[in-house]
mmCIF file of C-alpha atoms in Angstrom:
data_model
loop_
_atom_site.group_PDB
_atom_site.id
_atom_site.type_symbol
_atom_site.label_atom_id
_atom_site.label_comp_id
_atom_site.label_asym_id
_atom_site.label_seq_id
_atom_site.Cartn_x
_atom_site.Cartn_y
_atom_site.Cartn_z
ATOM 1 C CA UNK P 15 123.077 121.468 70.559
ATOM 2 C CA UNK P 16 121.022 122.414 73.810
ATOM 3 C CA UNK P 17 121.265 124.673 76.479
ATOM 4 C CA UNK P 18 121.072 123.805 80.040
ATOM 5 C CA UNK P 19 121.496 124.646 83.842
ATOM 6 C CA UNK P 20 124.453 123.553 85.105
ATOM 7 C CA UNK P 21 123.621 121.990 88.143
ATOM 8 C CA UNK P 22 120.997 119.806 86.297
ATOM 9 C CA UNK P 23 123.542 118.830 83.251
ATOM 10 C CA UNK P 24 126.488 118.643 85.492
ATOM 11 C CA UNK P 25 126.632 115.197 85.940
ATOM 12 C CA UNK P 26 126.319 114.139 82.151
ATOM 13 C CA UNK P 27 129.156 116.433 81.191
ATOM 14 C CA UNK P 28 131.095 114.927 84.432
ATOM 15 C CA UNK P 29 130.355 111.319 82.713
ATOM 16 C CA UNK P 30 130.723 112.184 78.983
ATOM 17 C CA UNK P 31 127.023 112.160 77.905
ATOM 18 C CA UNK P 32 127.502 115.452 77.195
ATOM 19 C CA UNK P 33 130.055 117.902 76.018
ATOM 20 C CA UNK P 34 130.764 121.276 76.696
ATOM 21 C CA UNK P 35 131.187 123.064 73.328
ATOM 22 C CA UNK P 36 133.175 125.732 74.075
ATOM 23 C CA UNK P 37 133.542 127.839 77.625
ATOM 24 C CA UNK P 38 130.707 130.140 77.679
ATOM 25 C CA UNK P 39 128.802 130.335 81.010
ATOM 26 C CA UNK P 40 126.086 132.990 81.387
ATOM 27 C CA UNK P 41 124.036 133.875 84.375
ATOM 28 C CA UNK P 42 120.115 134.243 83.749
ATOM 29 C CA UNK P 43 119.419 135.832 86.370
ATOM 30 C CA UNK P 44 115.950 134.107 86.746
ATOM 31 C CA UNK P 45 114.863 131.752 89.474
ATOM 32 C CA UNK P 46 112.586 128.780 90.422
ATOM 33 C CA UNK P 47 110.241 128.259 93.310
ATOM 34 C CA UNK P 48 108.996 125.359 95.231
ATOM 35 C CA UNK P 49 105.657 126.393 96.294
ATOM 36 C CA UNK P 50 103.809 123.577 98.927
ATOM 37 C CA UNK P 51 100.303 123.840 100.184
ATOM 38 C CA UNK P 52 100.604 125.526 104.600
ATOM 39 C CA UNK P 53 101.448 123.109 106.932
ATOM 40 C CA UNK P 54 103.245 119.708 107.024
ATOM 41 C CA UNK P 55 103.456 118.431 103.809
ATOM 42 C CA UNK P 56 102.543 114.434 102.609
ATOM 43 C CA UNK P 57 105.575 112.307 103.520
ATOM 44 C CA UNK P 58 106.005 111.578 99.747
ATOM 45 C CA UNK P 59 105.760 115.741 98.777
ATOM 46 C CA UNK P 60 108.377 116.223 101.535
ATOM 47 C CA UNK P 61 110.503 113.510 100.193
ATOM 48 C CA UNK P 62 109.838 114.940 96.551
ATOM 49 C CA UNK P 63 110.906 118.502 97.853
ATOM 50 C CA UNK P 64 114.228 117.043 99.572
ATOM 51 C CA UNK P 65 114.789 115.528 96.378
ATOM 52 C CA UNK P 66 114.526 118.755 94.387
ATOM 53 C CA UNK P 67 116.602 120.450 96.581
ATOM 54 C CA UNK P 68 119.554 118.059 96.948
ATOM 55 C CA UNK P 69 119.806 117.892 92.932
ATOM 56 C CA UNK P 70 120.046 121.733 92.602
ATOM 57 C CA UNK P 71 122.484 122.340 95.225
ATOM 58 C CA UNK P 72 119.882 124.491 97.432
#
């Protein structure tokens, strides 16, 4: 049993890895930031920070 965020479990439920146990969704209300040191970023941090952003549906 394990509890996760939806957008990052989404695609194992979507291809069976995991299953939902029963329908309860709740909302934490709590949120995540992607802090990056001022100005342009390493190509590989920027890439990295794309990344992160694609896979939680920012």
């Amino acid at each position: 049993m394990a509890l996760g965020r939806t957008s990052l479990v989404e695609r194992d439920l979507a291809d069976g890895r995991l299953v939902r146990p029963f329908s309860l969704e709740l909302e934490s209300g709590l949120s995540y930031w992607l802090l990056t040191p001022r100005g342009e970023p390493p190509p590989r941090v920027a890439r990295f920070c794309d990344w992160l952003l694609r896979r939680m549906g920012a």
